[in-house]
mmCIF file of C-alpha atoms in Angstrom:
data_model
loop_
_atom_site.group_PDB
_atom_site.id
_atom_site.type_symbol
_atom_site.label_atom_id
_atom_site.label_comp_id
_atom_site.label_asym_id
_atom_site.label_seq_id
_atom_site.Cartn_x
_atom_site.Cartn_y
_atom_site.Cartn_z
ATOM 1 C CA LYS A 1 -41.583 -9.500 -3.478
ATOM 2 C CA ILE A 2 -39.923 -7.931 -0.558
ATOM 3 C CA SER A 3 -41.127 -8.646 3.033
ATOM 4 C CA VAL A 4 -40.135 -7.219 5.974
ATOM 5 C CA ASN A 5 -41.508 -7.719 9.929
ATOM 6 C CA ILE A 6 -42.566 -5.084 12.235
ATOM 7 C CA LYS A 7 -43.680 -5.029 15.883
ATOM 8 C CA ASN A 8 -45.189 -2.882 17.965
ATOM 9 C CA ASP A 9 -43.182 -2.769 21.465
ATOM 10 C CA GLY A 10 -45.452 -0.051 22.865
ATOM 11 C CA ASP A 11 -48.274 -0.278 25.489
ATOM 12 C CA THR A 12 -51.020 0.760 23.088
ATOM 13 C CA ASP A 13 -52.364 -0.356 19.718
ATOM 14 C CA GLY A 14 -51.126 1.619 16.782
ATOM 15 C CA GLU A 15 -51.195 2.532 13.131
ATOM 16 C CA GLU A 16 -47.987 2.452 11.130
ATOM 17 C CA VAL A 17 -46.946 3.695 7.748
ATOM 18 C CA VAL A 18 -44.009 1.407 6.425
ATOM 19 C CA GLN A 19 -41.880 2.809 3.455
ATOM 20 C CA LEU A 20 -40.045 1.598 0.992
ATOM 21 C CA TYR A 21 -37.187 3.427 -0.209
ATOM 22 C CA VAL A 22 -34.284 2.238 -2.819
ATOM 23 C CA SER A 23 -31.337 3.824 -3.255
ATOM 24 C CA TYR A 24 -28.330 2.816 -6.135
ATOM 25 C CA PRO A 25 -24.783 3.473 -4.103
ATOM 26 C CA HIS A 26 -22.914 2.314 -7.416
ATOM 27 C CA SER A 27 -25.088 3.671 -10.657
ATOM 28 C CA GLU A 28 -23.539 5.128 -13.713
ATOM 29 C CA ILE A 29 -25.845 7.488 -13.618
ATOM 30 C CA ILE A 30 -26.671 10.358 -10.992
ATOM 31 C CA ARG A 31 -29.963 9.024 -9.366
ATOM 32 C CA PRO A 32 -31.960 10.307 -6.293
ATOM 33 C CA ALA A 33 -30.484 9.126 -2.869
ATOM 34 C CA ARG A 34 -33.532 7.838 -1.988
ATOM 35 C CA GLN A 35 -36.634 6.519 -4.158
ATOM 36 C CA LEU A 36 -40.032 5.642 -2.732
ATOM 37 C CA LYS A 37 -41.156 2.485 -4.141
ATOM 38 C CA GLY A 38 -44.036 1.735 -1.961
ATOM 39 C CA PHE A 39 -45.907 2.254 1.305
ATOM 40 C CA GLN A 40 -48.575 0.704 3.395
ATOM 41 C CA ARG A 41 -50.530 1.729 6.214
ATOM 42 C CA ILE A 42 -51.173 -1.098 9.061
ATOM 43 C CA ALA A 43 -52.882 -1.385 11.900
ATOM 44 C CA VAL A 44 -50.838 -2.997 14.655
ATOM 45 C CA ALA A 45 -51.916 -4.004 17.943
ATOM 46 C CA LYS A 46 -49.617 -3.807 21.260
ATOM 47 C CA GLY A 47 -46.967 -6.547 21.234
ATOM 48 C CA GLU A 48 -48.177 -7.829 17.797
ATOM 49 C CA ASN A 49 -45.574 -9.243 14.984
ATOM 50 C CA LYS A 50 -46.599 -8.335 11.249
ATOM 51 C CA THR A 51 -45.150 -9.208 8.294
ATOM 52 C CA ILE A 52 -45.393 -6.781 5.023
ATOM 53 C CA SER A 53 -44.676 -7.560 1.622
ATOM 54 C CA PHE A 54 -44.094 -5.316 -1.319
ATOM 55 C CA LEU A 55 -43.748 -6.413 -4.817
ATOM 56 C CA LEU A 56 -40.894 -4.398 -6.509
ATOM 57 C CA LYS A 57 -40.783 -4.745 -10.401
ATOM 58 C CA ALA A 58 -38.007 -4.847 -12.390
ATOM 59 C CA ASP A 59 -39.147 -1.804 -14.363
ATOM 60 C CA GLU A 60 -39.247 -0.078 -11.454
ATOM 61 C CA LEU A 61 -35.549 0.204 -11.041
ATOM 62 C CA THR A 62 -34.750 1.566 -14.523
ATOM 63 C CA TYR A 63 -34.079 4.758 -16.010
ATOM 64 C CA TRP A 64 -33.776 6.162 -19.552
ATOM 65 C CA ASP A 65 -30.341 5.621 -21.169
ATOM 66 C CA ASP A 66 -29.908 8.028 -23.567
ATOM 67 C CA LYS A 67 -27.038 6.363 -25.343
ATOM 68 C CA LYS A 68 -28.725 3.282 -25.869
ATOM 69 C CA ASP A 69 -32.260 5.356 -26.527
ATOM 70 C CA THR A 70 -33.640 2.691 -24.082
ATOM 71 C CA TYR A 71 -34.511 2.112 -20.305
ATOM 72 C CA ALA A 72 -31.442 0.285 -18.618
ATOM 73 C CA ILE A 73 -30.903 -1.472 -14.998
ATOM 74 C CA ASP A 74 -27.436 -0.799 -13.546
ATOM 75 C CA PRO A 75 -26.392 -4.259 -12.422
ATOM 76 C CA GLY A 76 -24.751 -4.375 -9.288
ATOM 77 C CA GLU A 77 -25.816 -3.765 -5.574
ATOM 78 C CA ILE A 78 -29.169 -1.690 -4.736
ATOM 79 C CA MET A 79 -30.099 -0.615 -1.190
ATOM 80 C CA LEU A 80 -33.407 -1.848 -0.283
ATOM 81 C CA MET A 81 -34.563 1.133 2.994
ATOM 82 C CA PHE A 82 -37.752 0.730 5.048
ATOM 83 C CA GLY A 83 -39.149 3.285 7.289
ATOM 84 C CA SER A 84 -41.891 5.776 8.368
ATOM 85 C CA SER A 85 -40.563 8.137 6.170
ATOM 86 C CA SER A 86 -37.201 9.070 4.475
ATOM 87 C CA ASP A 87 -35.894 10.977 7.654
ATOM 88 C CA ASP A 88 -36.818 7.802 9.901
ATOM 89 C CA ILE A 89 -35.181 4.735 7.881
ATOM 90 C CA ARG A 90 -35.282 1.755 10.518
ATOM 91 C CA LEU A 91 -33.712 -1.131 8.250
ATOM 92 C CA THR A 92 -31.498 -1.260 5.257
ATOM 93 C CA LYS A 93 -30.640 -4.411 3.371
ATOM 94 C CA THR A 94 -28.226 -4.398 0.209
ATOM 95 C CA VAL A 95 -29.074 -7.012 -2.586
ATOM 96 C CA GLU A 96 -27.145 -7.803 -5.651
ATOM 97 C CA LEU A 97 -28.688 -7.348 -9.070
ATOM 98 C CA LYS A 98 -27.340 -9.488 -11.931
#
C-alpha cells in the first residue's frame, strides 16, 4: 500500500487526477521510462488535504524473463512517481526491492 498526501492550495474547490508511475533505474532489461500503475480522480475542496492510497502488488512489477521462462522481479531500487500526468510529476520516492 502506497499513500500520498495532496492539498488544494487554490481559492476554489476542484478535482485532481492523481497518477502513480513506476520506473526501474537499474533494471537488467530495457523497460519503459515510466509505467502507469494506478490513478484516482478525487474532489478536493479549497484548503483541504486528502490522502490517496494505491495498492501496488508484486506481480505488477514483474517482467517476462526469456532465459528462465518465467516472470521475474529485479531486486534493487524502483522509483515511485506521483503526478497529474506523465509530464507533470510532482513527487518522487525511491524504494528498495529485496
